[in-house]
Amino acid sequence: MNSAVNVATENIVVERDLTKTKDTAMETKRLPGDLAMWFFILAELTVFAIFFIGFAVAEQLNTEMFTQGKAKLHQISGLINTLTLITSSYFVALALHKMHQGFGNQSARLLLVAKLIACVYIGVKIWEYLSLFEQGIDIETNTFFTLYFMITFFHLMHVLLGMVILAFIALKTAKNEYSVSNISGFESGASYWHMVDMLWIILFPLIYII
Amino acid sequence: MNITDTNKKNTLSWLWLLALTVISTYVNLFLSFFNMQKSLFISIVLFIVFLKGQQIIDVFMELKQAPKLWRRLLMAYVILLPIIIGLIYLV
């Protein structure tokens, strides 16, 4: 009788442990942010993939024009913009972890730093456009510059939208509207910003380097 | 994973991304010094795109701890897109 009770108790303990392990696995396999944001991110990535493939095909059809066009671009400004977006993304990742720890004010400050660094990107991009306009180059110059202005301006719009989202989550963080258990909106905004960074990481070598 | 580990991982990833960006920008100068082919240069740059994308997906986006489907979808993007672009340039 006693041994039967012992076996039953052991079985219950094993089942509890299994449930705990399953719960832990469920916790660790959580998608950060809202599901809707991830579908939106996939849609954005698809649109940019079409642009990138279109640019590569157009380059193969107009090799000389694209080589001359790329020579007129300021590669260092592209490099600075890549470094700024990566650094801005890094500060957003740090801000999210501060929020996970429950340090809302520190998190809001890190988001502000991320936004300020993103402002450098905006400044450099505007300078780059203006210097091309001064050389008499615009969207109608040739196929290369049509695609260059279209793709980079479309990306710039995403950076601006990302900055609005960062400002929104920074404000909510400063007002203590997020908590360790209610952080989905913050994670969604952060994921969007990382997507903007990831797109530039493909755009930069494609348009400026290769 | 504790917070200190996560911060350390973010910082290492950030430094790695900065280094890869500088390498991909100036790899052409290095290769032209040794008279290497343009196809090798394009392959290296596109491989760096994959490495950088993987860092952003796994570390910054924290998809390494997410359901496998979502990580695979985004990883497919940074694997397939450089391959397609590479094929367009090299074939």
PDB file of C-alpha atoms in Angstrom:
ATOM      1  CA  MET A   1       0.000   0.000   0.000  1.00  0.00           C
ATOM      2  CA  ASN A   2       2.784   2.372   1.026  1.00  0.00           C
ATOM      3  CA  SER A   3       4.804   1.650  -2.122  1.00  0.00           C
ATOM      4  CA  ALA A   4       1.713   2.329  -4.278  1.00  0.00           C
ATOM      5  CA  VAL A   5       1.275   5.704  -2.567  1.00  0.00           C
ATOM      6  CA  ASN A   6       4.968   6.461  -3.066  1.00  0.00           C
ATOM      7  CA  VAL A   7       4.772   5.628  -6.800  1.00  0.00           C
ATOM      8  CA  ALA A   8       1.650   7.797  -7.188  1.00  0.00           C
ATOM      9  CA  THR A   9       3.382  10.692  -5.374  1.00  0.00           C
ATOM     10  CA  GLU A  10       6.473  10.328  -7.555  1.00  0.00           C
ATOM     11  CA  ASN A  11       4.266  10.356 -10.677  1.00  0.00           C
ATOM     12  CA  ILE A  12       2.578  13.562  -9.534  1.00  0.00           C
ATOM     13  CA  VAL A  13       5.983  15.178  -8.869  1.00  0.00           C
ATOM     14  CA  VAL A  14       7.267  14.111 -12.323  1.00  0.00           C
ATOM     15  CA  GLU A  15       4.086  15.465 -13.989  1.00  0.00           C
ATOM     16  CA  ARG A  16       4.477  18.773 -12.119  1.00  0.00           C
ATOM     17  CA  ASP A  17       8.110  19.017 -13.240  1.00  0.00           C
ATOM     18  CA  LEU A  18       7.077  18.312 -16.834  1.00  0.00           C
ATOM     19  CA  THR A  19       4.388  21.008 -16.670  1.00  0.00           C
ATOM     20  CA  LYS A  20       6.952  23.443 -15.235  1.00  0.00           C
ATOM     21  CA  THR A  21       9.409  22.623 -18.027  1.00  0.00           C
ATOM     22  CA  LYS A  22       6.649  23.126 -20.627  1.00  0.00           C
ATOM     23  CA  ASP A  23       5.686  26.471 -19.038  1.00  0.00           C
ATOM     24  CA  THR A  24       9.308  27.622 -19.041  1.00  0.00           C
ATOM     25  CA  ALA A  25       9.649  26.594 -22.698  1.00  0.00           C
ATOM     26  CA  MET A  26       6.466  28.522 -23.538  1.00  0.00           C
ATOM     27  CA  GLU A  27       7.858  31.585 -21.733  1.00  0.00           C
ATOM     28  CA  THR A  28      11.205  31.458 -23.491  1.00  0.00           C
ATOM     29  CA  LYS A  29       9.590  30.946 -26.920  1.00  0.00           C
ATOM     30  CA  ARG A  30       7.570  34.174 -26.796  1.00  0.00           C
ATOM     31  CA  LEU A  31       7.376  36.463 -29.840  1.00  0.00           C
ATOM     32  CA  PRO A  32       8.357  39.984 -28.716  1.00  0.00           C
ATOM     33  CA  GLY A  33       5.634  42.565 -29.416  1.00  0.00           C
ATOM     34  CA  ASP A  34       2.285  42.256 -31.175  1.00  0.00           C
ATOM     35  CA  LEU A  35       1.691  39.623 -33.851  1.00  0.00           C
ATOM     36  CA  ALA A  36       0.144  42.304 -36.099  1.00  0.00           C
ATOM     37  CA  MET A  37       3.413  44.272 -36.025  1.00  0.00           C
ATOM     38  CA  TRP A  38       5.338  41.204 -37.236  1.00  0.00           C
ATOM     39  CA  PHE A  39       2.941  40.764 -40.174  1.00  0.00           C
ATOM     40  CA  PHE A  40       3.441  44.465 -40.949  1.00  0.00           C
ATOM     41  CA  ILE A  41       7.229  43.972 -40.760  1.00  0.00           C
ATOM     42  CA  LEU A  42       7.005  41.019 -43.181  1.00  0.00           C
ATOM     43  CA  ALA A  43       4.942  43.139 -45.602  1.00  0.00           C
ATOM     44  CA  GLU A  44       7.492  45.977 -45.427  1.00  0.00           C
ATOM     45  CA  LEU A  45      10.394  43.580 -45.978  1.00  0.00           C
ATOM     46  CA  THR A  46       8.630  42.148 -49.047  1.00  0.00           C
ATOM     47  CA  VAL A  47       8.119  45.595 -50.588  1.00  0.00           C
ATOM     48  CA  PHE A  48      11.798  46.463 -50.070  1.00  0.00           C
ATOM     49  CA  ALA A  49      12.884  43.052 -51.444  1.00  0.00           C
ATOM     50  CA  ILE A  50      11.073  43.931 -54.699  1.00  0.00           C
ATOM     51  CA  PHE A  51      12.908  47.290 -54.806  1.00  0.00           C
ATOM     52  CA  PHE A  52      16.297  45.669 -54.128  1.00  0.00           C
ATOM     53  CA  ILE A  53      15.842  42.958 -56.758  1.00  0.00           C
ATOM     54  CA  GLY A  54      14.546  45.570 -59.241  1.00  0.00           C
ATOM     55  CA  PHE A  55      17.624  47.724 -58.594  1.00  0.00           C
ATOM     56  CA  ALA A  56      19.988  44.760 -59.133  1.00  0.00           C
ATOM     57  CA  VAL A  57      18.254  43.769 -62.392  1.00  0.00           C
ATOM     58  CA  ALA A  58      18.280  47.395 -63.648  1.00  0.00           C
ATOM     59  CA  GLU A  59      22.008  47.577 -62.866  1.00  0.00           C
ATOM     60  CA  GLN A  60      22.673  44.500 -65.002  1.00  0.00           C
ATOM     61  CA  LEU A  61      20.751  46.097 -67.868  1.00  0.00           C
ATOM     62  CA  ASN A  62      22.565  49.469 -67.542  1.00  0.00           C
ATOM     63  CA  THR A  63      25.970  48.565 -66.092  1.00  0.00           C
ATOM     64  CA  GLU A  64      27.843  51.650 -67.304  1.00  0.00           C
ATOM     65  CA  MET A  65      25.153  54.103 -66.185  1.00  0.00           C
ATOM     66  CA  PHE A  66      24.974  52.523 -62.709  1.00  0.00           C
ATOM     67  CA  THR A  67      28.797  52.502 -62.322  1.00  0.00           C
ATOM     68  CA  GLN A  68      28.913  56.220 -63.193  1.00  0.00           C
ATOM     69  CA  GLY A  69      25.961  56.944 -60.911  1.00  0.00           C
ATOM     70  CA  LYS A  70      27.484  55.123 -57.942  1.00  0.00           C
ATOM     71  CA  ALA A  71      30.746  57.042 -58.455  1.00  0.00           C
ATOM     72  CA  LYS A  72      28.791  60.283 -57.875  1.00  0.00           C
ATOM     73  CA  LEU A  73      27.427  59.089 -54.528  1.00  0.00           C
ATOM     74  CA  HIS A  74      29.158  60.000 -51.277  1.00  0.00           C
ATOM     75  CA  GLN A  75      30.187  56.593 -49.894  1.00  0.00           C
ATOM     76  CA  ILE A  76      31.354  58.024 -46.553  1.00  0.00           C
ATOM     77  CA  SER A  77      27.914  59.528 -45.895  1.00  0.00           C
ATOM     78  CA  GLY A  78      26.404  56.087 -46.568  1.00  0.00           C
ATOM     79  CA  LEU A  79      28.902  54.588 -44.122  1.00  0.00           C
ATOM     80  CA  ILE A  80      28.086  57.215 -41.450  1.00  0.00           C
ATOM     81  CA  ASN A  81      24.372  56.525 -41.902  1.00  0.00           C
ATOM     82  CA  THR A  82      24.919  52.783 -41.487  1.00  0.00           C
ATOM     83  CA  LEU A  83      26.915  53.320 -38.300  1.00  0.00           C
ATOM     84  CA  THR A  84      24.290  55.721 -36.901  1.00  0.00           C
ATOM     85  CA  LEU A  85      21.364  53.361 -37.575  1.00  0.00           C
ATOM     86  CA  ILE A  86      23.222  50.393 -36.026  1.00  0.00           C
ATOM     87  CA  THR A  87      24.105  52.489 -32.966  1.00  0.00           C
ATOM     88  CA  SER A  88      20.561  53.810 -32.669  1.00  0.00           C
ATOM     89  CA  SER A  89      19.235  50.238 -32.844  1.00  0.00           C
ATOM     90  CA  TYR A  90      21.719  49.249 -30.117  1.00  0.00           C
ATOM     91  CA  PHE A  91      20.384  51.965 -27.795  1.00  0.00           C
ATOM     92  CA  VAL A  92      16.801  50.840 -28.461  1.00  0.00           C
ATOM     93  CA  ALA A  93      17.813  47.264 -27.533  1.00  0.00           C
ATOM     94  CA  LEU A  94      19.419  48.597 -24.317  1.00  0.00           C
ATOM     95  CA  ALA A  95      16.282  50.640 -23.567  1.00  0.00           C
ATOM     96  CA  LEU A  96      14.114  47.538 -23.907  1.00  0.00           C
ATOM     97  CA  HIS A  97      16.297  45.661 -21.445  1.00  0.00           C
ATOM     98  CA  LYS A  98      16.145  48.526 -18.952  1.00  0.00           C
ATOM     99  CA  MET A  99      12.358  48.337 -19.288  1.00  0.00           C
ATOM    100  CA  HIS A 100      12.497  44.564 -18.677  1.00  0.00           C
ATOM    101  CA  GLN A 101      14.318  45.415 -15.434  1.00  0.00           C
ATOM    102  CA  GLY A 102      11.610  47.939 -14.565  1.00  0.00           C
ATOM    103  CA  PHE A 103      13.772  51.073 -14.940  1.00  0.00           C
ATOM    104  CA  GLY A 104      11.337  53.216 -16.936  1.00  0.00           C
ATOM    105  CA  ASN A 105      13.173  56.540 -16.628  1.00  0.00           C
ATOM    106  CA  GLN A 106      16.531  55.105 -17.701  1.00  0.00           C
ATOM    107  CA  SER A 107      14.780  53.347 -20.571  1.00  0.00           C
ATOM    108  CA  ALA A 108      13.154  56.627 -21.719  1.00  0.00           C
ATOM    109  CA  ARG A 109      16.580  58.350 -21.636  1.00  0.00           C
ATOM    110  CA  LEU A 110      18.118  55.589 -23.776  1.00  0.00           C
ATOM    111  CA  LEU A 111      15.262  55.951 -26.271  1.00  0.00           C
ATOM    112  CA  LEU A 112      15.978  59.681 -26.422  1.00  0.00           C
ATOM    113  CA  VAL A 113      19.659  58.942 -27.188  1.00  0.00           C
ATOM    114  CA  ALA A 114      18.547  56.517 -29.935  1.00  0.00           C
ATOM    115  CA  LYS A 115      16.358  59.268 -31.427  1.00  0.00           C
ATOM    116  CA  LEU A 116      19.147  61.863 -31.307  1.00  0.00           C
ATOM    117  CA  ILE A 117      21.493  59.464 -33.119  1.00  0.00           C
ATOM    118  CA  ALA A 118      18.774  58.870 -35.723  1.00  0.00           C
ATOM    119  CA  CYS A 119      18.665  62.658 -36.246  1.00  0.00           C
ATOM    120  CA  VAL A 120      22.272  62.408 -37.501  1.00  0.00           C
ATOM    121  CA  TYR A 121      21.010  59.996 -40.178  1.00  0.00           C
ATOM    122  CA  ILE A 122      18.316  62.494 -41.250  1.00  0.00           C
ATOM    123  CA  GLY A 123      20.869  65.354 -41.369  1.00  0.00           C
ATOM    124  CA  VAL A 124      23.371  63.359 -43.430  1.00  0.00           C
ATOM    125  CA  LYS A 125      20.670  62.160 -45.840  1.00  0.00           C
ATOM    126  CA  ILE A 126      19.373  65.701 -46.410  1.00  0.00           C
ATOM    127  CA  TRP A 127      22.964  66.926 -46.951  1.00  0.00           C
ATOM    128  CA  GLU A 128      23.509  64.100 -49.450  1.00  0.00           C
ATOM    129  CA  TYR A 129      20.344  64.978 -51.410  1.00  0.00           C
ATOM    130  CA  LEU A 130      21.218  68.694 -51.432  1.00  0.00           C
ATOM    131  CA  SER A 131      24.772  68.069 -52.660  1.00  0.00           C
ATOM    132  CA  LEU A 132      23.373  65.950 -55.525  1.00  0.00           C
ATOM    133  CA  PHE A 133      20.836  68.696 -56.394  1.00  0.00           C
ATOM    134  CA  GLU A 134      23.721  71.218 -56.480  1.00  0.00           C
ATOM    135  CA  GLN A 135      25.402  69.023 -59.100  1.00  0.00           C
ATOM    136  CA  GLY A 136      22.208  69.224 -61.162  1.00  0.00           C
ATOM    137  CA  ILE A 137      21.247  65.631 -60.329  1.00  0.00           C
ATOM    138  CA  ASP A 138      17.647  64.782 -59.456  1.00  0.00           C
ATOM    139  CA  ILE A 139      15.138  61.938 -59.729  1.00  0.00           C
ATOM    140  CA  GLU A 140      14.749  62.463 -63.509  1.00  0.00           C
ATOM    141  CA  THR A 141      18.480  62.399 -64.356  1.00  0.00           C
ATOM    142  CA  ASN A 142      18.563  58.714 -65.343  1.00  0.00           C
ATOM    143  CA  THR A 143      17.338  55.250 -64.268  1.00  0.00           C
ATOM    144  CA  PHE A 144      20.029  54.943 -61.612  1.00  0.00           C
ATOM    145  CA  PHE A 145      19.091  58.194 -59.875  1.00  0.00           C
ATOM    146  CA  THR A 146      15.361  57.488 -60.246  1.00  0.00           C
ATOM    147  CA  LEU A 147      15.856  54.239 -58.330  1.00  0.00           C
ATOM    148  CA  TYR A 148      18.376  55.801 -55.936  1.00  0.00           C
ATOM    149  CA  PHE A 149      16.029  58.644 -54.910  1.00  0.00           C
ATOM    150  CA  MET A 150      12.973  56.384 -54.845  1.00  0.00           C
ATOM    151  CA  ILE A 151      14.496  53.653 -52.653  1.00  0.00           C
ATOM    152  CA  THR A 152      16.454  55.928 -50.288  1.00  0.00           C
ATOM    153  CA  PHE A 153      13.540  58.371 -49.901  1.00  0.00           C
ATOM    154  CA  PHE A 154      11.144  55.488 -49.206  1.00  0.00           C
ATOM    155  CA  HIS A 155      13.584  54.266 -46.562  1.00  0.00           C
ATOM    156  CA  LEU A 156      13.900  57.805 -45.151  1.00  0.00           C
ATOM    157  CA  MET A 157      10.110  57.873 -44.727  1.00  0.00           C
ATOM    158  CA  HIS A 158      10.391  54.662 -42.714  1.00  0.00           C
ATOM    159  CA  VAL A 159      13.101  56.209 -40.543  1.00  0.00           C
ATOM    160  CA  LEU A 160      10.817  59.203 -39.888  1.00  0.00           C
ATOM    161  CA  LEU A 161       7.898  56.904 -39.020  1.00  0.00           C
ATOM    162  CA  GLY A 162      10.234  54.900 -36.765  1.00  0.00           C
ATOM    163  CA  MET A 163      11.272  58.114 -34.998  1.00  0.00           C
ATOM    164  CA  VAL A 164       7.623  59.014 -34.388  1.00  0.00           C
ATOM    165  CA  ILE A 165       7.072  55.528 -32.925  1.00  0.00           C
ATOM    166  CA  LEU A 166      10.206  55.883 -30.744  1.00  0.00           C
ATOM    167  CA  ALA A 167       8.971  59.278 -29.492  1.00  0.00           C
ATOM    168  CA  PHE A 168       5.588  57.750 -28.687  1.00  0.00           C
ATOM    169  CA  ILE A 169       7.032  54.826 -26.713  1.00  0.00           C
ATOM    170  CA  ALA A 170       9.581  57.109 -24.977  1.00  0.00           C
ATOM    171  CA  LEU A 171       6.711  59.328 -23.812  1.00  0.00           C
ATOM    172  CA  LYS A 172       4.688  56.348 -22.580  1.00  0.00           C
ATOM    173  CA  THR A 173       7.793  54.942 -20.852  1.00  0.00           C
ATOM    174  CA  ALA A 174       8.471  58.263 -19.105  1.00  0.00           C
ATOM    175  CA  LYS A 175       4.832  58.293 -17.913  1.00  0.00           C
ATOM    176  CA  ASN A 176       5.318  54.757 -16.490  1.00  0.00           C
ATOM    177  CA  GLU A 177       2.607  53.402 -18.778  1.00  0.00           C
ATOM    178  CA  TYR A 178       4.658  50.276 -19.486  1.00  0.00           C
ATOM    179  CA  SER A 179       5.553  47.664 -16.913  1.00  0.00           C
ATOM    180  CA  VAL A 180       7.557  44.442 -16.926  1.00  0.00           C
ATOM    181  CA  SER A 181       4.333  42.494 -17.590  1.00  0.00           C
ATOM    182  CA  ASN A 182       2.841  45.061 -20.022  1.00  0.00           C
ATOM    183  CA  ILE A 183       5.594  45.740 -22.511  1.00  0.00           C
ATOM    184  CA  SER A 184       4.195  44.499 -25.823  1.00  0.00           C
ATOM    185  CA  GLY A 185       3.747  47.984 -27.341  1.00  0.00           C
ATOM    186  CA  PHE A 186       7.346  48.879 -26.472  1.00  0.00           C
ATOM    187  CA  GLU A 187       8.627  45.645 -28.043  1.00  0.00           C
ATOM    188  CA  SER A 188       6.591  46.238 -31.217  1.00  0.00           C
ATOM    189  CA  GLY A 189       8.070  49.738 -31.652  1.00  0.00           C
ATOM    190  CA  ALA A 190      11.587  48.444 -30.982  1.00  0.00           C
ATOM    191  CA  SER A 191      11.134  45.623 -33.530  1.00  0.00           C
ATOM    192  CA  TYR A 192       9.970  48.116 -36.158  1.00  0.00           C
ATOM    193  CA  TRP A 193      13.080  50.231 -35.536  1.00  0.00           C
ATOM    194  CA  HIS A 194      15.369  47.185 -35.879  1.00  0.00           C
ATOM    195  CA  MET A 195      13.637  46.370 -39.190  1.00  0.00           C
ATOM    196  CA  VAL A 196      14.438  49.888 -40.481  1.00  0.00           C
ATOM    197  CA  ASP A 197      18.073  49.265 -39.498  1.00  0.00           C
ATOM    198  CA  MET A 198      18.101  45.843 -41.185  1.00  0.00           C
ATOM    199  CA  LEU A 199      16.752  47.286 -44.441  1.00  0.00           C
ATOM    200  CA  TRP A 200      19.527  49.891 -44.559  1.00  0.00           C
ATOM    201  CA  ILE A 201      22.091  47.138 -43.974  1.00  0.00           C
ATOM    202  CA  ILE A 202      21.000  45.614 -47.318  1.00  0.00           C
ATOM    203  CA  LEU A 203      20.416  48.952 -49.060  1.00  0.00           C
ATOM    204  CA  PHE A 204      23.844  50.423 -48.252  1.00  0.00           C
ATOM    205  CA  PRO A 205      26.038  47.755 -49.930  1.00  0.00           C
ATOM    206  CA  LEU A 206      23.621  47.365 -52.845  1.00  0.00           C
ATOM    207  CA  ILE A 207      23.502  51.055 -53.782  1.00  0.00           C
ATOM    208  CA  TYR A 208      26.812  52.409 -52.459  1.00  0.00           C
ATOM    209  CA  ILE A 209      29.365  49.579 -52.390  1.00  0.00           C
ATOM    210  CA  ILE A 210      28.849  46.786 -54.952  1.00  0.00           C
TER     211      ILE A 210
ATOM    212  CA  MET B   1      19.640  34.612 -19.559  1.00  0.00           C
ATOM    213  CA  ASN B   2      20.170  37.397 -17.017  1.00  0.00           C
ATOM    214  CA  ILE B   3      20.147  41.124 -17.751  1.00  0.00           C
ATOM    215  CA  THR B   4      23.933  41.565 -17.543  1.00  0.00           C
ATOM    216  CA  ASP B   5      24.411  38.779 -20.093  1.00  0.00           C
ATOM    217  CA  THR B   6      21.840  40.384 -22.389  1.00  0.00           C
ATOM    218  CA  ASN B   7      23.508  43.798 -22.179  1.00  0.00           C
ATOM    219  CA  LYS B   8      26.903  42.226 -22.831  1.00  0.00           C
ATOM    220  CA  LYS B   9      25.475  40.339 -25.814  1.00  0.00           C
ATOM    221  CA  ASN B  10      23.922  43.554 -27.188  1.00  0.00           C
ATOM    222  CA  THR B  11      27.216  45.432 -26.813  1.00  0.00           C
ATOM    223  CA  LEU B  12      29.277  42.677 -28.452  1.00  0.00           C
ATOM    224  CA  SER B  13      26.740  42.446 -31.270  1.00  0.00           C
ATOM    225  CA  TRP B  14      26.847  46.239 -31.778  1.00  0.00           C
ATOM    226  CA  LEU B  15      30.668  46.246 -31.980  1.00  0.00           C
ATOM    227  CA  TRP B  16      30.600  43.274 -34.371  1.00  0.00           C
ATOM    228  CA  LEU B  17      28.061  45.091 -36.592  1.00  0.00           C
ATOM    229  CA  LEU B  18      30.220  48.244 -36.651  1.00  0.00           C
ATOM    230  CA  ALA B  19      33.319  46.208 -37.561  1.00  0.00           C
ATOM    231  CA  LEU B  20      31.475  44.318 -40.327  1.00  0.00           C
ATOM    232  CA  THR B  21      30.168  47.619 -41.764  1.00  0.00           C
ATOM    233  CA  VAL B  22      33.675  49.097 -41.981  1.00  0.00           C
ATOM    234  CA  ILE B  23      35.042  45.832 -43.467  1.00  0.00           C
ATOM    235  CA  SER B  24      32.331  45.680 -46.148  1.00  0.00           C
ATOM    236  CA  THR B  25      32.950  49.343 -47.081  1.00  0.00           C
ATOM    237  CA  TYR B  26      36.699  48.972 -47.535  1.00  0.00           C
ATOM    238  CA  VAL B  27      37.069  45.310 -48.551  1.00  0.00           C
ATOM    239  CA  ASN B  28      37.247  46.413 -52.203  1.00  0.00           C
ATOM    240  CA  LEU B  29      40.423  48.447 -51.556  1.00  0.00           C
ATOM    241  CA  PHE B  30      42.053  45.435 -49.918  1.00  0.00           C
ATOM    242  CA  LEU B  31      41.023  43.038 -52.695  1.00  0.00           C
ATOM    243  CA  SER B  32      42.091  45.377 -55.530  1.00  0.00           C
ATOM    244  CA  PHE B  33      45.551  45.547 -53.905  1.00  0.00           C
ATOM    245  CA  PHE B  34      45.826  41.781 -54.513  1.00  0.00           C
ATOM    246  CA  ASN B  35      44.126  41.954 -57.953  1.00  0.00           C
ATOM    247  CA  MET B  36      41.201  39.822 -56.776  1.00  0.00           C
ATOM    248  CA  GLN B  37      38.115  39.347 -58.969  1.00  0.00           C
ATOM    249  CA  LYS B  38      34.979  41.475 -58.561  1.00  0.00           C
ATOM    250  CA  SER B  39      32.899  38.315 -58.053  1.00  0.00           C
ATOM    251  CA  LEU B  40      34.845  37.573 -54.852  1.00  0.00           C
ATOM    252  CA  PHE B  41      34.237  41.139 -53.633  1.00  0.00           C
ATOM    253  CA  ILE B  42      30.475  40.886 -54.292  1.00  0.00           C
ATOM    254  CA  SER B  43      30.320  37.488 -52.555  1.00  0.00           C
ATOM    255  CA  ILE B  44      32.126  38.815 -49.461  1.00  0.00           C
ATOM    256  CA  VAL B  45      29.912  41.920 -49.236  1.00  0.00           C
ATOM    257  CA  LEU B  46      26.721  39.840 -49.577  1.00  0.00           C
ATOM    258  CA  PHE B  47      27.963  37.326 -47.009  1.00  0.00           C
ATOM    259  CA  ILE B  48      28.544  40.249 -44.622  1.00  0.00           C
ATOM    260  CA  VAL B  49      24.926  41.344 -45.255  1.00  0.00           C
ATOM    261  CA  PHE B  50      23.829  37.897 -44.052  1.00  0.00           C
ATOM    262  CA  LEU B  51      26.084  38.057 -40.957  1.00  0.00           C
ATOM    263  CA  LYS B  52      24.761  41.508 -40.024  1.00  0.00           C
ATOM    264  CA  GLY B  53      21.149  40.533 -40.626  1.00  0.00           C
ATOM    265  CA  GLN B  54      21.567  37.449 -38.451  1.00  0.00           C
ATOM    266  CA  GLN B  55      22.928  39.582 -35.578  1.00  0.00           C
ATOM    267  CA  ILE B  56      20.009  42.024 -35.781  1.00  0.00           C
ATOM    268  CA  ILE B  57      17.435  39.205 -35.924  1.00  0.00           C
ATOM    269  CA  ASP B  58      18.891  37.086 -33.117  1.00  0.00           C
ATOM    270  CA  VAL B  59      20.208  39.732 -30.732  1.00  0.00           C
ATOM    271  CA  PHE B  60      18.486  43.093 -31.283  1.00  0.00           C
ATOM    272  CA  MET B  61      15.082  41.679 -32.323  1.00  0.00           C
ATOM    273  CA  GLU B  62      15.445  38.856 -29.760  1.00  0.00           C
ATOM    274  CA  LEU B  63      14.033  36.324 -32.209  1.00  0.00           C
ATOM    275  CA  LYS B  64      16.438  33.631 -31.040  1.00  0.00           C
ATOM    276  CA  GLN B  65      14.091  33.196 -28.067  1.00  0.00           C
ATOM    277  CA  ALA B  66      10.940  33.509 -30.241  1.00  0.00           C
ATOM    278  CA  PRO B  67       8.903  30.726 -31.901  1.00  0.00           C
ATOM    279  CA  LYS B  68      11.026  29.072 -34.588  1.00  0.00           C
ATOM    280  CA  LEU B  69       8.680  29.993 -37.458  1.00  0.00           C
ATOM    281  CA  TRP B  70       9.233  33.745 -37.006  1.00  0.00           C
ATOM    282  CA  ARG B  71      12.991  33.437 -36.666  1.00  0.00           C
ATOM    283  CA  ARG B  72      13.103  31.214 -39.762  1.00  0.00           C
ATOM    284  CA  LEU B  73      10.971  33.681 -41.780  1.00  0.00           C
ATOM    285  CA  LEU B  74      13.312  36.577 -41.042  1.00  0.00           C
ATOM    286  CA  MET B  75      16.456  34.488 -41.423  1.00  0.00           C
ATOM    287  CA  ALA B  76      15.133  33.323 -44.819  1.00  0.00           C
ATOM    288  CA  TYR B  77      15.018  37.000 -45.817  1.00  0.00           C
ATOM    289  CA  VAL B  78      18.684  37.671 -45.023  1.00  0.00           C
ATOM    290  CA  ILE B  79      19.742  34.380 -46.607  1.00  0.00           C
ATOM    291  CA  LEU B  80      17.600  34.353 -49.773  1.00  0.00           C
ATOM    292  CA  LEU B  81      17.800  38.055 -50.676  1.00  0.00           C
ATOM    293  CA  PRO B  82      21.646  38.177 -50.764  1.00  0.00           C
ATOM    294  CA  ILE B  83      21.623  34.897 -52.747  1.00  0.00           C
ATOM    295  CA  ILE B  84      19.143  36.305 -55.308  1.00  0.00           C
ATOM    296  CA  ILE B  85      21.090  39.578 -55.582  1.00  0.00           C
ATOM    297  CA  GLY B  86      24.341  37.594 -55.886  1.00  0.00           C
ATOM    298  CA  LEU B  87      22.890  35.458 -58.689  1.00  0.00           C
ATOM    299  CA  ILE B  88      21.731  38.579 -60.556  1.00  0.00           C
ATOM    300  CA  TYR B  89      25.218  40.129 -60.326  1.00  0.00           C
ATOM    301  CA  LEU B  90      27.341  37.034 -60.837  1.00  0.00           C
ATOM    302  CA  VAL B  91      25.476  34.803 -63.313  1.00  0.00           C
TER     303      VAL B  91
END
